[in-house]
Coordinates of C-alpha atoms in Angstrom, one line a residue:
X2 CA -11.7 -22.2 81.4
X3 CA -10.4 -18.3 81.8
X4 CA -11.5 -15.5 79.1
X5 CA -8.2 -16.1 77.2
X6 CA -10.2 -19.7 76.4
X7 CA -12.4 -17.5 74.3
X8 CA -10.1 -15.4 72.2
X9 CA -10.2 -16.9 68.3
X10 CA -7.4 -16.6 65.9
X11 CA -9.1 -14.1 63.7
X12 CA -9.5 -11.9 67.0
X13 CA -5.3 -12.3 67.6
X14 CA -4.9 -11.7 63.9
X15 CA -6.8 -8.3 63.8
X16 CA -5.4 -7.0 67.1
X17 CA -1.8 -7.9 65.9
X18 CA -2.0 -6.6 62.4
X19 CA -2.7 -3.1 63.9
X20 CA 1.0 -3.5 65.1
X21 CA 3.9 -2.3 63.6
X22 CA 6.8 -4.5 65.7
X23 CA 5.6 -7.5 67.0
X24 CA 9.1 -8.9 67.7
X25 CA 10.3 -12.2 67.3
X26 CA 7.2 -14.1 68.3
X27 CA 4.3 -13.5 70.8
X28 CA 3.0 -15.7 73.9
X29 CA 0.0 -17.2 74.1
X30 CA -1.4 -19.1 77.0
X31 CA -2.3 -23.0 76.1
X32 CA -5.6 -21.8 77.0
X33 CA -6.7 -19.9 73.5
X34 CA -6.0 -24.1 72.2
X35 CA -8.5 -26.5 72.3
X36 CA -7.1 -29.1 74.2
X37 CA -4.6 -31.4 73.3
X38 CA -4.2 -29.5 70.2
X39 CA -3.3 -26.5 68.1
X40 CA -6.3 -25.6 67.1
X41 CA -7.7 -22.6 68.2
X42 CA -11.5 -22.0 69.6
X43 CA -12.5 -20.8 65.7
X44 CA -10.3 -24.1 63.8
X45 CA -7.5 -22.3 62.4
X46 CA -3.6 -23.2 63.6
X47 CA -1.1 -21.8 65.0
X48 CA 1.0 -22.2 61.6
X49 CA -2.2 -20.5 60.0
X50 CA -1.8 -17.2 62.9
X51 CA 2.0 -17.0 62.6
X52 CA 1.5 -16.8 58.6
X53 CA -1.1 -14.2 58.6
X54 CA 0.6 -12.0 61.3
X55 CA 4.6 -12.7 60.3
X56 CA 6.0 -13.5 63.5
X57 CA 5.8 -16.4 65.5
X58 CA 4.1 -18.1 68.5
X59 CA 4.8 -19.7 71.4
X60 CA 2.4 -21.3 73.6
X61 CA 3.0 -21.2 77.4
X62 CA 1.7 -22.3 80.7
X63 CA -0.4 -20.4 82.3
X64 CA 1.3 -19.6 85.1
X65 CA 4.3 -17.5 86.0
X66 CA 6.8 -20.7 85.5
X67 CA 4.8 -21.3 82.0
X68 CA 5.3 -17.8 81.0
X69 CA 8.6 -17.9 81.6
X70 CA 9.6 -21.0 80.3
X71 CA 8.2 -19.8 76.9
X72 CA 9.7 -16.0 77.0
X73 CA 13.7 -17.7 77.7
X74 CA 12.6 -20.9 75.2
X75 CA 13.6 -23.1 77.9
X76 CA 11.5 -26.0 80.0
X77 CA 11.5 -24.2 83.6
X78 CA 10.2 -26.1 86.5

């Protein structure tokens, strides 16, 4: 597990309502899920995160192809 395994979707929420442009969507690394699903560490969803902050989500890898792949949209490998 790496720190980002410990964010909760009420921590994301509150950081990105302080923001005025969040763009399109924001990246997440699969990490913040619990495995194998979308739930985050605190049981809310990703639909319930992208409702509350306007703007949606995309989950990456967590490395640089992962990143990537989820910035362009596309399956890099």
């Amino acid at each position: 597990m790496t720190v980002s395994g410990l964010l909760t979707a009420r921590d994301i929420i509150a950081q990105c309502k302080e923001k005025d442009d969040l763009g399109d969507c924001i990246i997440l690394p699969c990490n913040v899920l619990q495995s194998d699903s979308d739930l985050f560490l605190d049981d809310l969803r990703i639909e319930d995160v992208e409702r509350e902050i306007g703007v949606g989500i995309r989950i990456s890898g967590t490395d640089g192809y992962g990143m990537l792949s989820a910035m362009l949209g596309m399956r890099i490998e």
